[in-house]
Each structure stands twice: as structure tokens, then as C-alpha cells.
Amino acid sequence: MPSKRILVIAESINIDDSSGSKANVALIRSLNHAGCELFILHYTRIDIQLDGLECRSIPENRSSLIFFLSRFQRKIQHWFGWNLAKQLEPKFGFSFTFFNDAKSIERELDRIDPSDYDMVLTLSKGASFRPHYALLNLPEFHHNWMAYIHDPYPFHYYPEPYKWSEPGFEQKIRFFKNVSEKCRWAAYPSLYLAEWMEEHFHSFRNKRVIIPHQLQQQNLIGKVPSYFQNRFIILHAGTLMKQRSPESLLVAYSKFLRKNPDAAKKSKLVFIGNNSYHKSTIVEYQNEIPSLELYPNLPYANALAMQNAASVNVILEFEGNLSPFLPGKFPHCVNAERPILHIGPKKSECRRLLGENYAFSVEVDDLERLTMILEELYYQWTVNKCKMQRRDLEFYLSKENLKSIMESCI
């Protein structure tokens, strides 16, 4: 198809600040490689350039009333320890900082002629959808607006076991109802996420586009610990959220070592990323299992290198009926060409992609099967067969598939 012009409005393109930003950059690069002509506006607040792409950092509006209210709120909290958000967000739905950030993005977009672009794509991170909020007040962009939705929103609509209604969730629901009505396309990394959001916001129906997190060859050079050599390495890379307890993996690994004493000196269970919610549990098992390694934080390049060098990469979810999430690290695990140990619900996006009969997927509470899987993976490692090549997943996550998806939209 002829080159299509896409205006990308990203909350961040700093790959070191979150998994969401890593996914944003991967998608931007894949769109570029798929032949789209991109102009990237981003609210990273520092000047970041992506090779071969036109990028502009959106400046914060520091002269508005909302800006001064946001700073006053921060000062009050700093000076007196008063968290005014508890009083303000139930009433307004969002912080003054959120409103000022969205207005800053909106002001920058006022300078853009929407007729210059075939599509405007909004990308956010975490629980924030500032670019989406900004675009609501610019109806001239709505006819070709693709709203990318990376996670369920708001937290009030998260599946079990997540159960938290954040302050102002009613206003957040109204916000996303407006998004569902105004956007032309609603893009998701996951089929189950699309279905989940459509249950709560009916206007998203018939607007669905599935754009999975992108598989990219990384040129980053990272360091791998020397103990990786000639060892059976089970690696979990990523934040251990409160609902994603590693205890079942720790129990199964401990049982595996007791049943296979020779593996004690030949294996390591490694966790990379924030583990504050479960640190006491991990430390307790660390006293029992010397081969347990913790890295609260590592440079992205090192974490990626360790994933590529591991024997097994773990995707740990939660105990529940449905996981609509496609983890940002899923493409990294596929790219590593090592077996993926998926621990999570039977109905999950990871399980759907890996396949119903995938041998190394197990529910969180099935400790016996999890232990057996560790034994099978260890055996495969001993005979040099700890490999996984999934050309179907490589294509699904590829720029070639993305090109086909975008052609069907534009």
C-alpha cells in the first residue's frame, strides 16, 4: 500500500521507565518497519529521539491555573503531610497534574492539521491515559482516531483477584465511555482484553483491532552473570505485583530440588524486578534454597540478555478465572527461543497463544503438576533439548502481521 501518515501521541518513549514504554517503542518501530510514515509527539518530558523517526517532546504548560494548583497540592503534601488527593480525586476523578498534562498535550495538538494524517494513534502506560483524555476535546481528530488500550480501565473493572475501586472511578468510567464513543478504532494487545472491555463499554464493539506487543530484534548489549554458564536457569523477569505471588513456584522448585538432589548445584531460580510485596516470602525461601537469586532492578539490556540466556522463562500470573493481559515481556520470551513456563489461569491470553495443549502451562494452585513440569524441563536441559521455536507466534508478533492489520484499517 502507499505509505500512510500516522500521528503517534505517546505518553512516554523512555524504555527505562516502564514496560508500557518499552511496548510503545516496539510498536512505533514496527509501524515504521511496516512502511508507515510516522510523526511522534511524546510527553516523556525529556528529549528522546528514535533513529530514523521524527520525534518531538511535548512541553508542559507551566503557566496555567491548573499547573499552579497541582504544584500547590504537592507543596501542601510536602509541608504538612496532607494528601489532598483523597479529597480531590473522588470529586474530580483525576489529579490536577493529570488535567494539566492532558491540557499540555491538547495545546500541542492544536498546532497540528489533522488532514495531514491518515490516522492518529494514542499510546499510554500504566493506569494513565493522558493522550486519550486530551484527544476527547479535539473532535477534528476523531474520524481517524485509534485508541490503543493496553490494560483494563479503570481499576474498578479489573478482573478478580484484583479488587480495588480507586477514588473517582465513576468519573474514570465516564471518561472511557466517551473514548469508546468518539474513537474510530479501539486497539488492544489481547483478544481477551478486547472482549473484557467491550462487556463494560458497549460502544467499543465493532471497533476492535488486535495489535499484539511486537517482536523485535534488540541490538542492546547486556551482561549475563557468570553462573549462567552450564546451569539450568529458571528466570522470572518483571515486577511481582501483589496479586502475582511467587510462592507456588518457590514451593514447587523446593520440591523439585528435594526429588532431584543432583539439580541443586546445577540450577538457579532467578527473579529480576521489583519484589517488595513478596520480599519476605522470597527471603524466607532463600534461606532454604541457596540457588535462589534476586535482582530488585537491572538495566533493561542486562535483563534482556539474561532472558535470552536462560533455560526457561517464566510468565507468572495470578490465581483466578481469567487473565486478559498479554505481558509486555511475552515477545521477549518468544524471541529467546526457550521454553516458556506459564503459571496462570486456563483462560488467559498467554495460554490462548501458546495453545490449549501447551505442555508447560499450569494453574497457580496445581503444585504437583508444576513440580512435574520443572522435572521435565530439567530433563530436557540435560539432553540439550531446552529449546522452543514457535514460528506461528513469531509471525503473530511480527511487523509483517502488523502491516497486514494496518492495511485492513487504513
XYZ file of C-alpha atoms in Angstrom, residues 21-381:
361
model
C 7.011 2.497 27.355
C 9.027 -0.461 26.058
C 5.861 -1.736 24.350
C 5.171 1.731 22.926
C 8.627 1.952 21.366
C 8.428 -1.577 19.977
C 5.091 -0.776 18.314
C 6.407 2.513 16.906
C 9.448 0.797 15.425
C 7.330 -1.988 13.918
C 4.976 0.555 12.337
C 7.997 2.270 10.831
C 9.413 -1.025 9.523
C 5.972 -1.881 8.132
C 6.242 1.148 5.839
C 4.182 3.744 7.717
C 5.357 7.360 7.819
C 5.318 8.437 11.459
C 5.428 11.665 13.405
C 5.759 11.042 17.143
C 4.629 13.505 19.768
C 5.547 12.291 23.250
C 5.143 13.551 26.785
C 8.298 11.920 28.138
C 9.457 15.380 29.250
C 12.998 14.752 28.054
C 14.315 14.945 24.519
C 14.372 11.384 23.215
C 14.954 10.614 19.549
C 14.307 7.271 17.903
C 16.641 6.523 14.999
C 15.157 7.438 11.646
C 11.946 8.831 13.138
C 10.630 12.346 13.626
C 10.021 12.831 17.364
C 9.015 15.881 19.348
C 8.741 16.164 23.112
C 5.571 17.945 24.245
C 6.381 20.769 26.697
C 4.471 21.051 29.958
C 2.200 24.078 30.204
C 3.632 25.809 33.256
C 1.542 28.985 33.093
C -1.965 27.628 33.561
C -4.101 27.817 36.690
C -4.239 24.018 36.805
C -0.430 23.879 36.821
C -0.237 26.182 39.847
C -2.971 24.205 41.616
C -1.034 20.971 41.008
C 2.156 22.436 42.437
C 0.281 23.930 45.394
C -1.181 20.496 46.126
C 2.317 18.972 46.106
C 3.673 21.676 48.432
C 0.824 21.175 50.897
C 1.558 17.457 50.991
C 5.312 18.071 51.358
C 4.999 20.731 54.075
C 2.153 19.346 56.150
C 1.807 15.722 55.068
C -1.765 16.326 53.886
C -2.691 14.128 50.938
C -5.372 16.292 49.301
C -5.840 13.707 46.548
C -8.072 11.751 48.938
C -10.486 14.675 48.969
C -9.998 15.947 45.412
C -9.956 12.798 43.257
C -13.327 11.437 44.469
C -14.801 14.758 43.333
C -12.857 15.418 40.117
C -11.792 11.884 39.155
C -8.203 12.867 38.422
C -5.362 14.870 39.921
C -4.615 18.446 38.928
C -1.346 17.132 37.475
C -3.281 14.747 35.213
C -5.503 17.591 33.994
C -2.528 19.853 33.302
C -0.641 17.095 31.457
C -3.677 16.362 29.283
C -4.147 20.060 28.583
C -0.451 20.363 27.657
C -0.888 17.561 25.107
C -4.111 19.133 23.823
C -2.413 22.512 23.376
C 0.350 20.912 21.282
C -2.221 19.139 19.118
C -3.969 22.448 18.415
C -0.965 23.228 16.192
C -1.421 20.051 14.129
C -3.537 19.847 10.978
C -5.445 16.525 11.205
C -5.848 16.429 7.409
C -2.102 15.751 7.167
C -2.568 12.271 8.674
C -4.414 9.087 7.810
C -4.548 8.014 11.456
C -3.872 9.374 14.919
C -2.730 6.721 17.412
C -2.765 7.343 21.174
C -0.411 5.290 23.379
C -0.264 5.408 27.176
C 1.319 3.486 30.013
C 0.354 2.109 33.400
C -3.056 3.260 34.622
C -2.764 6.588 32.825
C -4.451 7.520 29.556
C -3.475 11.182 29.254
C -3.244 11.250 25.413
C -6.714 9.686 25.183
C -8.135 12.311 27.550
C -6.515 15.106 25.546
C -7.973 13.900 22.271
C -11.544 13.921 23.551
C -11.597 17.716 23.313
C -10.393 17.690 19.683
C -13.289 16.370 17.560
C -11.441 17.132 14.338
C -9.209 14.101 15.096
C -11.964 11.628 15.983
C -12.739 10.383 12.472
C -9.379 8.571 12.248
C -8.509 8.046 15.910
C -7.124 4.669 17.009
C -7.214 4.449 20.814
C -4.732 1.799 21.982
C -5.840 0.220 25.279
C -3.048 -1.743 26.916
C -4.810 -2.851 30.138
C -8.330 -2.926 31.599
C -9.556 0.510 32.653
C -10.328 1.741 35.225
C -9.054 -0.405 38.118
C -12.687 -0.760 39.173
C -13.125 -3.031 36.125
C -10.087 -5.242 36.711
C -10.825 -8.995 36.925
C -10.537 -10.984 40.142
C -8.368 -11.202 42.220
C -7.741 -7.503 41.577
C -10.385 -5.739 43.616
C -9.957 -2.032 44.125
C -12.233 0.868 43.300
C -9.905 3.840 43.122
C -11.025 7.359 44.093
C -13.078 8.930 41.324
C -13.736 5.681 39.479
C -17.169 6.930 38.398
C -15.557 9.836 36.526
C -12.997 7.462 35.029
C -15.801 5.237 33.758
C -17.465 8.279 32.136
C -14.104 9.231 30.612
C -13.693 5.853 28.945
C -17.322 5.762 27.868
C -16.531 8.939 25.939
C -13.417 7.331 24.460
C -15.469 4.316 23.360
C -17.968 6.589 21.605
C -15.510 9.000 19.953
C -12.671 6.790 18.662
C -12.894 5.115 15.264
C -10.803 2.080 16.217
C -10.065 0.510 19.606
C -6.788 -1.401 19.516
C -5.714 -3.965 22.116
C -2.697 -6.257 22.598
C -5.018 -9.111 23.577
C -8.235 -10.688 22.278
C -9.467 -11.403 25.798
C -8.806 -7.782 26.798
C -10.901 -6.601 23.842
C -13.771 -8.851 24.897
C -13.432 -7.712 28.523
C -13.578 -4.003 27.666
C -16.470 -4.499 25.242
C -18.500 -6.086 28.052
C -18.157 -2.885 30.073
C -18.215 -0.301 27.253
C -20.591 -1.424 24.526
C -19.556 1.351 22.124
C -16.176 -0.361 21.697
C -17.942 -3.180 19.863
C -17.306 -3.304 16.109
C -14.221 -1.093 16.602
C -11.875 -3.890 17.669
C -8.331 -4.196 16.298
C -5.887 -6.673 17.898
C -2.303 -5.399 17.748
C -0.140 -7.660 19.944
C 3.046 -6.485 21.588
C 5.741 -6.530 18.949
C 8.606 -8.952 18.444
C 11.822 -7.033 17.785
C 15.436 -7.964 17.337
C 17.266 -5.951 20.003
C 20.787 -4.648 19.406
C 21.362 -3.945 23.083
C 24.468 -5.453 24.660
C 23.865 -6.597 28.228
C 25.777 -8.510 30.850
C 24.920 -12.034 31.968
C 26.146 -13.390 35.344
C 28.913 -15.962 35.035
C 26.840 -18.604 36.871
C 24.534 -18.829 33.837
C 27.153 -20.991 32.185
C 26.306 -24.706 32.281
C 23.392 -24.246 34.673
C 19.661 -24.852 34.442
C 18.352 -21.289 34.825
C 14.668 -20.665 35.559
C 14.135 -16.918 35.140
C 11.249 -14.634 36.025
C 11.769 -11.090 34.734
C 9.244 -8.451 35.730
C 7.535 -6.827 38.675
C 5.962 -9.218 41.163
C 2.683 -7.419 41.738
C 0.684 -8.050 44.898
C -1.683 -10.427 43.117
C 1.145 -12.353 41.430
C 2.591 -14.340 44.290
C 5.706 -16.412 43.501
C 5.008 -18.814 46.377
C 3.692 -21.667 44.222
C 6.841 -21.513 42.079
C 9.034 -21.389 45.185
C 7.276 -24.398 46.748
C 7.439 -26.404 43.517
C 11.116 -25.524 42.983
C 11.911 -26.614 46.542
C 10.115 -29.939 45.960
C 11.910 -30.341 42.634
C 15.302 -29.952 44.347
C 14.404 -32.459 47.070
C 13.347 -35.021 44.469
C 16.391 -34.299 42.276
C 19.367 -33.637 44.585
C 21.776 -33.503 41.645
C 19.932 -30.421 40.378
C 20.771 -28.373 43.485
C 24.236 -27.468 42.193
C 23.209 -27.335 38.555
C 20.226 -24.990 38.729
C 19.199 -21.467 39.715
C 15.815 -19.807 40.196
C 16.261 -16.122 39.357
C 13.902 -13.188 39.923
C 14.509 -9.825 38.249
C 12.394 -6.785 39.136
C 10.550 -5.170 41.999
C 9.502 -7.797 44.549
C 8.563 -5.605 47.524
C 5.135 -7.195 48.053
C 6.645 -10.679 48.328
C 10.172 -9.963 49.543
C 9.711 -11.547 52.984
C 8.378 -14.753 51.394
C 11.252 -14.908 48.907
C 13.874 -14.225 51.581
C 12.375 -16.977 53.744
C 12.791 -19.470 50.895
C 16.225 -18.057 50.083
C 17.405 -19.253 53.499
C 16.314 -22.753 52.492
C 17.339 -22.595 48.813
C 20.863 -21.241 48.235
C 20.304 -21.410 44.462
C 17.684 -18.646 44.615
C 18.865 -15.289 43.188
C 17.177 -11.861 43.474
C 17.763 -8.704 41.456
C 15.386 -5.903 42.533
C 16.355 -3.886 39.471
C 18.643 -4.223 36.472
C 19.325 -2.201 33.311
C 16.979 -3.226 30.511
C 19.862 -4.507 28.379
C 21.039 -6.857 31.141
C 17.540 -8.184 31.853
C 17.024 -8.856 28.145
C 20.389 -10.636 27.846
C 19.525 -12.826 30.836
C 16.168 -13.749 29.301
C 17.944 -14.801 26.115
C 20.468 -16.878 28.067
C 18.032 -18.552 30.487
C 16.990 -22.189 30.156
C 13.341 -21.399 30.945
C 11.479 -18.086 31.033
C 8.580 -17.824 33.476
C 5.353 -15.907 32.921
C 3.705 -15.756 36.336
C 0.111 -14.591 36.569
C -2.459 -14.943 39.341
C -4.952 -17.422 40.670
C -8.290 -16.674 39.030
C -10.723 -17.494 36.245
C -9.497 -15.110 33.540
C -6.339 -13.198 32.712
C -6.953 -10.829 29.787
C -3.393 -9.469 29.911
C -0.675 -10.020 27.332
C 2.535 -9.294 29.288
C 4.922 -6.896 27.604
C 7.689 -9.477 28.033
C 5.810 -12.141 26.053
C 7.582 -11.237 22.760
C 10.954 -11.277 24.565
C 10.232 -14.798 25.811
C 9.238 -15.949 22.316
C 12.317 -14.325 20.832
C 14.589 -16.111 23.347
C 13.512 -19.461 21.825
C 13.495 -21.083 25.251
C 10.544 -22.934 26.801
C 8.032 -20.622 28.454
C 6.698 -21.782 31.812
C 3.258 -20.208 32.080
C 1.710 -20.203 35.572
C -1.789 -18.778 35.499
C -5.467 -19.306 34.691
C -6.537 -21.737 31.986
C -8.393 -18.881 30.313
C -5.636 -16.379 29.704
C -4.216 -14.638 26.673
C -0.843 -16.322 27.187
C -2.447 -19.773 27.265
C -4.594 -18.937 24.231
C -1.490 -18.022 22.215
C 0.689 -20.868 23.489
C -2.105 -23.334 22.738
C -4.654 -25.270 24.762
C -2.402 -28.349 24.780
C 0.840 -26.494 25.533
C 2.831 -28.790 27.826
C 4.338 -26.181 30.152
C 1.240 -24.254 31.232
C -0.169 -24.840 34.700
C -2.618 -23.218 37.107
C -1.202 -21.472 40.161
C -2.549 -23.931 42.728
C -1.526 -27.147 40.925
C 1.748 -27.693 42.766
C 2.071 -31.351 41.815
C 1.871 -30.628 38.101
C 4.154 -27.597 38.433
C 6.794 -29.759 40.109
C 6.472 -32.358 37.347
C 6.891 -29.666 34.703
C 10.100 -28.448 36.360
C 11.405 -32.020 36.321
C 10.548 -32.419 32.638
C 12.199 -29.119 31.739
C 15.291 -30.103 33.721
C 15.468 -33.425 31.893
C 15.192 -31.664 28.533
C 18.007 -29.333 29.574
